Every structure is written in C-alpha cells, then in structure tokens.
PDB file of C-alpha atoms in Angstrom:
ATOM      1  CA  UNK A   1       0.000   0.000   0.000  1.00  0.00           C
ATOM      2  CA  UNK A   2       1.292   3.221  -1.085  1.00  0.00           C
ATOM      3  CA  UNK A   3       0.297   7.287  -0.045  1.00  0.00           C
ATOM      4  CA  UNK A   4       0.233   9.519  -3.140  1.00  0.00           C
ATOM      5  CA  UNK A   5      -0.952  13.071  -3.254  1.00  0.00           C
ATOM      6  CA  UNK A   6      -3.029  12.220   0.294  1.00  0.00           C
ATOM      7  CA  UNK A   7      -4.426   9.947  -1.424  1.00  0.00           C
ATOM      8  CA  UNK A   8      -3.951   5.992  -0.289  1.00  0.00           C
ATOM      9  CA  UNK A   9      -3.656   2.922  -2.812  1.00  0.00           C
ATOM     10  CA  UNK A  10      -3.295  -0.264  -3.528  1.00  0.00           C
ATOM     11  CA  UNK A  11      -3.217  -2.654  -5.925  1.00  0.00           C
ATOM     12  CA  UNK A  12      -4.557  -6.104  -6.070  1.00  0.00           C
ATOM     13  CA  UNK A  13      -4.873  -8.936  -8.527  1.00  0.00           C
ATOM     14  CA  UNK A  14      -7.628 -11.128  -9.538  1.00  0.00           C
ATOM     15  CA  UNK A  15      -7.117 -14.499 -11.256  1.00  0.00           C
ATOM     16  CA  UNK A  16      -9.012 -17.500 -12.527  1.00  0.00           C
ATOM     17  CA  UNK A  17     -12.949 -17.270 -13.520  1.00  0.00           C
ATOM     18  CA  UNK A  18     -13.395 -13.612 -12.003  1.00  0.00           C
ATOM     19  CA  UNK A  19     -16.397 -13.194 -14.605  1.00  0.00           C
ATOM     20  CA  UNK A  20     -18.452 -16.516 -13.882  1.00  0.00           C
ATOM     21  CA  UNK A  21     -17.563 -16.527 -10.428  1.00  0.00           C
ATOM     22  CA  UNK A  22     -18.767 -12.887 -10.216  1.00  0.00           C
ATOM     23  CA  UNK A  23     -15.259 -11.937  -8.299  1.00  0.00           C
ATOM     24  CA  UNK A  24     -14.835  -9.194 -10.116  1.00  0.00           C
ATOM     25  CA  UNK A  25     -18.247  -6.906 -10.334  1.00  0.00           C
ATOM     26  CA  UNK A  26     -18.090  -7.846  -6.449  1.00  0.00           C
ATOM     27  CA  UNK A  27     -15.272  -6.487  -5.764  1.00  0.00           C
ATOM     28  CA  UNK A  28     -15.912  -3.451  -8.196  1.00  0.00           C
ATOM     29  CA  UNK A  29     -19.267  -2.984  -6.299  1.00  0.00           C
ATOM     30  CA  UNK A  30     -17.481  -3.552  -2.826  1.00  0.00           C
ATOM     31  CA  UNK A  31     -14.789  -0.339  -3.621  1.00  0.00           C
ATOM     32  CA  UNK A  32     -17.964   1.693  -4.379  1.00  0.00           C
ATOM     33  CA  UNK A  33     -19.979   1.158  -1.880  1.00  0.00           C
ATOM     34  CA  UNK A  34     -17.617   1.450   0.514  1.00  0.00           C
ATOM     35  CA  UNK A  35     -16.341   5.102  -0.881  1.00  0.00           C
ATOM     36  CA  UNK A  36     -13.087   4.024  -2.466  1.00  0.00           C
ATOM     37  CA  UNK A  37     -12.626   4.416  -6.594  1.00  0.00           C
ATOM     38  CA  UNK A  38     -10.787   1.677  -8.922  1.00  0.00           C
ATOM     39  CA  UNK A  39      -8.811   1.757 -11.774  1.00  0.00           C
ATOM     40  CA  UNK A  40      -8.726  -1.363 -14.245  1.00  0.00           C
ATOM     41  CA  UNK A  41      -4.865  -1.515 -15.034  1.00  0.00           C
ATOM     42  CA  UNK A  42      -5.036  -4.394 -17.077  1.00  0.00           C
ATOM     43  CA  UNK A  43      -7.649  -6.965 -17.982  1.00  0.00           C
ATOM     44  CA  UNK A  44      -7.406 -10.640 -19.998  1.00  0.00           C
ATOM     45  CA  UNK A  45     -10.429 -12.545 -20.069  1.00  0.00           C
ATOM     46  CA  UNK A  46     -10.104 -16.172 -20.886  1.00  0.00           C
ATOM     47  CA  UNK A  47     -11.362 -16.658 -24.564  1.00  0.00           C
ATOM     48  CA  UNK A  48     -12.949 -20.211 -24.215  1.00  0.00           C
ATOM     49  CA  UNK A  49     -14.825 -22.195 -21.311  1.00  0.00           C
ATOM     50  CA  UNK A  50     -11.381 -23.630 -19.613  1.00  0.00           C
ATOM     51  CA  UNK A  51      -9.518 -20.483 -20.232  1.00  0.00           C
ATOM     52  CA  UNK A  52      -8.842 -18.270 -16.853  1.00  0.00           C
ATOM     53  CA  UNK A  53      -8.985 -14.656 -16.818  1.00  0.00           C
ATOM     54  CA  UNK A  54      -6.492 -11.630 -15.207  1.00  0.00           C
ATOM     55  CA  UNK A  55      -7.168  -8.268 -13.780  1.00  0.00           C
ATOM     56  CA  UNK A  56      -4.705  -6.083 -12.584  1.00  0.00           C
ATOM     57  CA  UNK A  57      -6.312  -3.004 -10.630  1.00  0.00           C
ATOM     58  CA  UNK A  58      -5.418   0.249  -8.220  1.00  0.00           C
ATOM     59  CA  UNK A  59      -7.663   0.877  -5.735  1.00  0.00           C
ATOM     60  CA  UNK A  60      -7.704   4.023  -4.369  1.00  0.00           C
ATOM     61  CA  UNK A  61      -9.222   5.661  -0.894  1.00  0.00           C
ATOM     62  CA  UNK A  62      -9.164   8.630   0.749  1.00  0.00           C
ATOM     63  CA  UNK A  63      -7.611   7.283   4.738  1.00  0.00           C
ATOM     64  CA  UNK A  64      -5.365   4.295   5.237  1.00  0.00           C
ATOM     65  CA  UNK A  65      -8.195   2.845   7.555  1.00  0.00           C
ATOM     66  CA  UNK A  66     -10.697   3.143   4.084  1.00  0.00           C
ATOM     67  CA  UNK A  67      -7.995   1.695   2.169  1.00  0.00           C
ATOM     68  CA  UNK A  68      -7.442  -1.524   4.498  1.00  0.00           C
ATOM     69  CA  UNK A  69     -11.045  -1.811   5.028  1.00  0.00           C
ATOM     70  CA  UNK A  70     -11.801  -2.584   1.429  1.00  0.00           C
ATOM     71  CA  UNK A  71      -8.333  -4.382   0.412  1.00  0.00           C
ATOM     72  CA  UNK A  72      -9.649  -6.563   3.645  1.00  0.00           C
ATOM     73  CA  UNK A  73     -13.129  -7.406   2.239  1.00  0.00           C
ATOM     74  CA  UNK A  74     -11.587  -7.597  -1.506  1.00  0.00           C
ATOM     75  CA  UNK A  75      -9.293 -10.335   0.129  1.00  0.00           C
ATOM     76  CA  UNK A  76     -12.013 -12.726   1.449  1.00  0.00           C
ATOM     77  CA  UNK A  77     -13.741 -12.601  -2.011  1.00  0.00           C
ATOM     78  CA  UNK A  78     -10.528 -13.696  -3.790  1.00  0.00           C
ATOM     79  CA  UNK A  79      -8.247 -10.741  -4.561  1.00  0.00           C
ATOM     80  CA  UNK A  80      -4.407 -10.908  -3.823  1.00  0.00           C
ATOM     81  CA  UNK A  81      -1.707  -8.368  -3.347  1.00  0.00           C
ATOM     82  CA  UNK A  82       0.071  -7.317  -6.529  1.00  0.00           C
ATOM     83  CA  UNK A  83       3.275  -8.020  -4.141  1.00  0.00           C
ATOM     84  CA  UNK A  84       2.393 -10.632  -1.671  1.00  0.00           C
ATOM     85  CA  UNK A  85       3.866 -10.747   1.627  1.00  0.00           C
ATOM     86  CA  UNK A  86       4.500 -13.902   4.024  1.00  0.00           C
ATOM     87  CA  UNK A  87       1.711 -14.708   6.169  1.00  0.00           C
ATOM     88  CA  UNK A  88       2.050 -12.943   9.239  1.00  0.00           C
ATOM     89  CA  UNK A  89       1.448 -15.564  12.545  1.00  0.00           C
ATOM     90  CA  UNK A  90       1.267 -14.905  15.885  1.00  0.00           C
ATOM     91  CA  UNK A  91       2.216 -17.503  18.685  1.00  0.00           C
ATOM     92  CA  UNK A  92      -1.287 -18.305  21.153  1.00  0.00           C
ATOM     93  CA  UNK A  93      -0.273 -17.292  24.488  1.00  0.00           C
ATOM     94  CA  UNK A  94      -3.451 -18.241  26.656  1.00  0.00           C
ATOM     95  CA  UNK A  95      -5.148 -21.314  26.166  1.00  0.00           C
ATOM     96  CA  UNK A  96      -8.922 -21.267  24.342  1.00  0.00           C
ATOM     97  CA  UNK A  97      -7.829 -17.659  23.236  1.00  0.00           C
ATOM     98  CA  UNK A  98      -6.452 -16.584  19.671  1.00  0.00           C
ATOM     99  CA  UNK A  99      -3.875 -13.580  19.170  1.00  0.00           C
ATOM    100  CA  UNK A 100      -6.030 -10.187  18.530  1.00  0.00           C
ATOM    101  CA  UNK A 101      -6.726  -9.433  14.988  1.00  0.00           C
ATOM    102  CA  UNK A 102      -6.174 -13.263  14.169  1.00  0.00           C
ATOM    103  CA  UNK A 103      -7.380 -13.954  10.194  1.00  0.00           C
ATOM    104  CA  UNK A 104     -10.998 -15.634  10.393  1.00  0.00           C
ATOM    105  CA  UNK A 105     -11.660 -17.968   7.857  1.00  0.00           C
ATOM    106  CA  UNK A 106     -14.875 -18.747   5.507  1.00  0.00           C
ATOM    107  CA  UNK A 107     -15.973 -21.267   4.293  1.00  0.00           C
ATOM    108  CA  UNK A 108     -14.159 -20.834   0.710  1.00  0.00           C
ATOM    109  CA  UNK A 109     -10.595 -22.949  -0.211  1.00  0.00           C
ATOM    110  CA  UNK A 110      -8.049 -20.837   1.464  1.00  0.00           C
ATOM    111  CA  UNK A 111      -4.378 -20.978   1.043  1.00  0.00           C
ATOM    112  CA  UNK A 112      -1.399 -19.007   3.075  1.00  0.00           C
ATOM    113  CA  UNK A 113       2.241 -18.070   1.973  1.00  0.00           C
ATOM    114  CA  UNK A 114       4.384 -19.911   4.103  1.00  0.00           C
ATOM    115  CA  UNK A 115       8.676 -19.747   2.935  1.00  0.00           C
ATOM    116  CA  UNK A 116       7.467 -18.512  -0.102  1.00  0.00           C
ATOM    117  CA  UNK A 117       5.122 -21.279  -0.987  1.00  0.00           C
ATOM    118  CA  UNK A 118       1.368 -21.335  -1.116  1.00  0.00           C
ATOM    119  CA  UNK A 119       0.144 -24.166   1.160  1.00  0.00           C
ATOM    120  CA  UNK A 120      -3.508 -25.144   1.155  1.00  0.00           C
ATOM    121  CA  UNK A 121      -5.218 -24.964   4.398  1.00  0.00           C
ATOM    122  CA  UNK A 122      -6.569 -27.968   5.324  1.00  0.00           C
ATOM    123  CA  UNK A 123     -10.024 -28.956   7.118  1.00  0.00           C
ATOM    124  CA  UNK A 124     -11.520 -25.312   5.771  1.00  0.00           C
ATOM    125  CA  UNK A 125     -14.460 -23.965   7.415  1.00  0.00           C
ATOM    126  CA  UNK A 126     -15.714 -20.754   8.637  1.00  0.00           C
ATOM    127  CA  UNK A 127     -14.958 -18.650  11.506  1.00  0.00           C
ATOM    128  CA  UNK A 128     -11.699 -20.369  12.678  1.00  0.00           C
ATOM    129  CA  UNK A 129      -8.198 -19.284  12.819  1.00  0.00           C
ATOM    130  CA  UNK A 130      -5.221 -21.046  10.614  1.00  0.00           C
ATOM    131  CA  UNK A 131      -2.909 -22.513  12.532  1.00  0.00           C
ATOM    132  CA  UNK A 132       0.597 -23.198  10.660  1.00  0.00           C
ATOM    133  CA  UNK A 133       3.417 -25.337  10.851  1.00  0.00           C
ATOM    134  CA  UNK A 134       6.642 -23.416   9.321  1.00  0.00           C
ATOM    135  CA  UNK A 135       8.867 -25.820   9.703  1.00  0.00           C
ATOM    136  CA  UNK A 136       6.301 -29.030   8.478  1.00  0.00           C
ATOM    137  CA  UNK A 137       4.972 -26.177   5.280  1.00  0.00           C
ATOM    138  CA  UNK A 138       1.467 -27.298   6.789  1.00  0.00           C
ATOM    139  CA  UNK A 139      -1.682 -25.013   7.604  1.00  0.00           C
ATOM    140  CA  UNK A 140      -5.274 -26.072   9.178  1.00  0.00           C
ATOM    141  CA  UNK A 141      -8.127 -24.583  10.921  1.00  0.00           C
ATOM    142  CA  UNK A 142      -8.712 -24.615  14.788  1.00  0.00           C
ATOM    143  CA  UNK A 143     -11.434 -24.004  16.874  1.00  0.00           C
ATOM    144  CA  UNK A 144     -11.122 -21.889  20.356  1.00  0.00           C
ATOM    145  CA  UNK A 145     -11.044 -25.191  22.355  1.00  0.00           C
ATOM    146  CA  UNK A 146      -8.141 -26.537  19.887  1.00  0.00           C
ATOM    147  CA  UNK A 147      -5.923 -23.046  20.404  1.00  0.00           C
ATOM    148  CA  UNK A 148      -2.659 -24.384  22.802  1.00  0.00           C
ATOM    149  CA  UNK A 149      -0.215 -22.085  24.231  1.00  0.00           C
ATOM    150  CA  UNK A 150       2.714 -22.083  21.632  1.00  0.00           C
ATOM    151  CA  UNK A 151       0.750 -22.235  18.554  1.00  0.00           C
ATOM    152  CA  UNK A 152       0.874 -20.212  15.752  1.00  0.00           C
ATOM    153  CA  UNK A 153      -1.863 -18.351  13.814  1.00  0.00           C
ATOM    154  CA  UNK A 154      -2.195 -16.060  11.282  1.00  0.00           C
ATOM    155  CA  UNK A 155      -3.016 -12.689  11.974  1.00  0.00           C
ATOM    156  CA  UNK A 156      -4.008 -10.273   9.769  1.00  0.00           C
ATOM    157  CA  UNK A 157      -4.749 -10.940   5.750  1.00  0.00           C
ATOM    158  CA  UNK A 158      -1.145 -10.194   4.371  1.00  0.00           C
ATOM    159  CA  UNK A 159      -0.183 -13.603   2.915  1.00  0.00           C
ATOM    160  CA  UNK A 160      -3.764 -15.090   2.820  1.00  0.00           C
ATOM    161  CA  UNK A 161      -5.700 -15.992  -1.095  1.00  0.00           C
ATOM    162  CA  UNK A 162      -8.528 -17.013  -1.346  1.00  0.00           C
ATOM    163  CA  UNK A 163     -10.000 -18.981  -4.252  1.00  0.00           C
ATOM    164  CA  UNK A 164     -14.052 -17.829  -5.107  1.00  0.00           C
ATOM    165  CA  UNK A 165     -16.650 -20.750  -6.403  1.00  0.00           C
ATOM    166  CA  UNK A 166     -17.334 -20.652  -9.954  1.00  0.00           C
ATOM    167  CA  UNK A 167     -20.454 -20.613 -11.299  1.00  0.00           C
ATOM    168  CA  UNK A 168     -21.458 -22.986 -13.812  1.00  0.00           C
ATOM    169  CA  UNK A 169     -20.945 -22.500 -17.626  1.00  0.00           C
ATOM    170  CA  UNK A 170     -22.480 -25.444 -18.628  1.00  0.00           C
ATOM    171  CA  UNK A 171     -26.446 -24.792 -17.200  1.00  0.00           C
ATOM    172  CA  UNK A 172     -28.285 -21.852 -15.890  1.00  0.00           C
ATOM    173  CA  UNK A 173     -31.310 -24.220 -14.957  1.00  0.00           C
ATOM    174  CA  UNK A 174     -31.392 -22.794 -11.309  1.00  0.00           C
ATOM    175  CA  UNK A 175     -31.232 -19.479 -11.795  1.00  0.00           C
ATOM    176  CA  UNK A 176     -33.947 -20.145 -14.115  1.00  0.00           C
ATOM    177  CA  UNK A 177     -36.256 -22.032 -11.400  1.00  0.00           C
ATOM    178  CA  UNK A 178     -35.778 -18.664  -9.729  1.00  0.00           C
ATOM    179  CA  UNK A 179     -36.712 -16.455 -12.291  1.00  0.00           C
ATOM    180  CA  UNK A 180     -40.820 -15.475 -12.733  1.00  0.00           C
ATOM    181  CA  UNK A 181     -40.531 -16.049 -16.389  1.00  0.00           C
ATOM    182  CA  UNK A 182     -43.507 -17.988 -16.413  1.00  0.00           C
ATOM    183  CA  UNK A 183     -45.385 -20.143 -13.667  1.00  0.00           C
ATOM    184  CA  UNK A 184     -45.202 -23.323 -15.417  1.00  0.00           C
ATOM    185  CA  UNK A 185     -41.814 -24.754 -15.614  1.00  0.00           C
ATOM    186  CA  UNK A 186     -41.522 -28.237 -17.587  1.00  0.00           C
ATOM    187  CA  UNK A 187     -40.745 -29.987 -14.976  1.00  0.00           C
ATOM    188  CA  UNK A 188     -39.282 -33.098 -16.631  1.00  0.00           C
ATOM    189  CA  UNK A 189     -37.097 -30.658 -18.301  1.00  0.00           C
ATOM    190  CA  UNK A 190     -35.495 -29.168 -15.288  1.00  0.00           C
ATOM    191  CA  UNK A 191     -35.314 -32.348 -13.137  1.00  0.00           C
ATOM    192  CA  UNK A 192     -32.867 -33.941 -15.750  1.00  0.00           C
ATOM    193  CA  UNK A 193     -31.248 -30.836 -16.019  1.00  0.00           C
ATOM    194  CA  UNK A 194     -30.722 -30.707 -12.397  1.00  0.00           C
ATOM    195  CA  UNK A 195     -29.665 -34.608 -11.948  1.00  0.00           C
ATOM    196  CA  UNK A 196     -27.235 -33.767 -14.947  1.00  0.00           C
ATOM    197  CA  UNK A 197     -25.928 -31.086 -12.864  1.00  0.00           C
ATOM    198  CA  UNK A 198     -25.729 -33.229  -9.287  1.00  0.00           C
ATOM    199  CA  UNK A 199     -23.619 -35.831 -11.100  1.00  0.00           C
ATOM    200  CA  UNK A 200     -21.605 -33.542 -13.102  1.00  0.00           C
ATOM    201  CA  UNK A 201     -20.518 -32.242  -9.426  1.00  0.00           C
ATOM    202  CA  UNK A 202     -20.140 -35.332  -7.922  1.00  0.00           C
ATOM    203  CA  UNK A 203     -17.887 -36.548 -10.721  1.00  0.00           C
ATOM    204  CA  UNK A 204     -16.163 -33.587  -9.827  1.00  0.00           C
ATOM    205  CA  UNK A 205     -15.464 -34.310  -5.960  1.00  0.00           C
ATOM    206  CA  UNK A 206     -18.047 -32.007  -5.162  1.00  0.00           C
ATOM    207  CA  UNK A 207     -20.431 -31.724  -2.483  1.00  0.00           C
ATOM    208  CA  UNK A 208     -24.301 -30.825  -2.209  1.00  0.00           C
ATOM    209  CA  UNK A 209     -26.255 -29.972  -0.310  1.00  0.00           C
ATOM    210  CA  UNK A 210     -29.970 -29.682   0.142  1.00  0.00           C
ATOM    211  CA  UNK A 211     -31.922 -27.568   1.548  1.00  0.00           C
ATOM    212  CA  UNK A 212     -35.934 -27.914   2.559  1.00  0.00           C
ATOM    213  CA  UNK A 213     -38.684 -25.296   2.374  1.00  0.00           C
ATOM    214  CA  UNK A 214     -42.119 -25.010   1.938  1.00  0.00           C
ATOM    215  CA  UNK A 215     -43.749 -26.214  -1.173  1.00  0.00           C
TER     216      UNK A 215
END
C-alpha cells in the first residue's frame, strides 16, 4: 500500500474465472460502496470455457483505515496483493484464546504463503483461525477449544488468497427455477437438467447440499 498526493492505494490482482464466479463486479461494487474508486490496469479474459482470466487493478481511498477496510473485504472474495507478503502468525499465548486481529476464515478454499510457498489450508471452514506449521509447510483450521499455548496463527490478511466458487458455464437451470418467467416450468425438463448437474458435481469431488422449504 502506497500514499500519493493524500491519497492511499493499492493494488490487487484477480485471477481465474473472475467473470463466472462474479469476483470481479463484487469487488468493483465492494470499492464503491464502501467510498473508495478503482482503476482497471489491465484486464485478460479467458477466450474459451477452460480459459482463466487476469485483472490487474489500483484501488484508491481517501484514509489508510478506508484503504485496508476494502483491500480486507476484496481479500475474502478472492483478490491478492500485486506483491504478496508472508503470512504474518502470531504464537497463542493463553489457552482457548487466539492472538487479537487473528485472520478468520470462511468457508471458501483458502491458502497461506508460508517460505514462499502457497500451502492449502486444510479442514476449511468458517470462523476459525489457521494454525501453521513453518517448519512441516502445513496449515489447518482450529477451533477456540483446539488453540494451545505455543501455537501459531495467522493474523491479519497479508499472505492469505482465497480462491471464489465458480459458477457454472455449462447450465443456468437454477437461476432459471428462480426467475418469474412464467409459472409453469416443464418440470421433466429441469429435473434432468438438475440430476445432470448433481452428477456432473459429484464426478467432480463435489459436495451438495440440500436444503428444505415449503412447497
């Protein structure tokens, strides 16, 4: 992060599917609303299904607080640093209690620079800390009741990616069960569509899951 002409900026990068995965209107809607103003550097977006797309942009805010507020939130939806830093950790001094400002995970795959290598963390879910293992190149979530004296966390989000879901190329049959196009859907259309879609992701190592509501 940089100060320029009182004004405060960063720049962060954005790879894979940042169009189907909707990273990248996010995160241009994210700088907005939270009072900051972008500039797209430099954008490459993948010509086929497979391909991946780049995006190179400044961000720009008017206090340093603004600034790491929305480089923060930009983080969690998938943005890095144009020049990443090591993960910064913190060693757990009281038992059941994590280091202040530790990084809180979501749900999302999550990896951490660790000796200059990007290590996956392992057993990802949300609202735990990562602990890490320099020495082993390792990196998993704990719970409150798993933080020991002597262990290390990550604090803050220097060091931290995070890799967005991508939306499906192939079908857009659910967002088209939401739409109110019309109140009769053909139904045996959309339930092969949908079974298609289940084993597509399973095939994939996917999960699902389901969710009830009223008829």
């Amino acid at each position: 992060m940089t100060e320029r002409e009182g004004r405060h900026r960063a720049r962060l990068v954005l790879t894979g599917h940042i169009i189907d995965s909707m990273m990248l209107p996010q995160i241009m809607d994210l700088v907005m609303d939270l009072g900051g103003n972008f500039t797209i550097e430099e954008l490459k977006v993948g010509q086929h299904k497979t391909d991946t797309s780049f995006c190179r942009m400044e961000i720009v805010a008017s206090t340093a607080d603004q600034l790491d507020s929305i480089v923060r939130r930009a983080r969690s939806l998938g943005a890095t640093a144009e020049s990443e830093e090591p993960a910064q950790v913190e060693r757990i001094a009281t038992e059941g209690v994590f280091p202040e400002g530790f990084y809180s995970t979501s749900n999302l795959p999550t990896e951490v620079l660790i000796d200059g290598r990007w290590v996956m963390v392992e057993n990802i879910e949300m609202d735990c800390a990562i602990a890490v293992d320099t020495k082993a190149g390792r990196a998993w979530t704990i719970v409150f009741q798993g933080a020991k004296p002597g262990m290390e966390v990550v604090v803050g989000y220097k060091g931290v990616r995070v890799t967005p879901l991508e939306r499906s190329r192939q079908t857009e049959i659910f967002s088209f069960m939401g739409s109110e196009v019309s109140a009769e859907k053909p139904k045996k259309v959309l339930i092969s569509s949908i079974a298609k879609e289940m084993h597509q992701i399973r095939e994939s190592g996917g999960r699902i899951v389901v969710v009830a509501g009223p008829a």
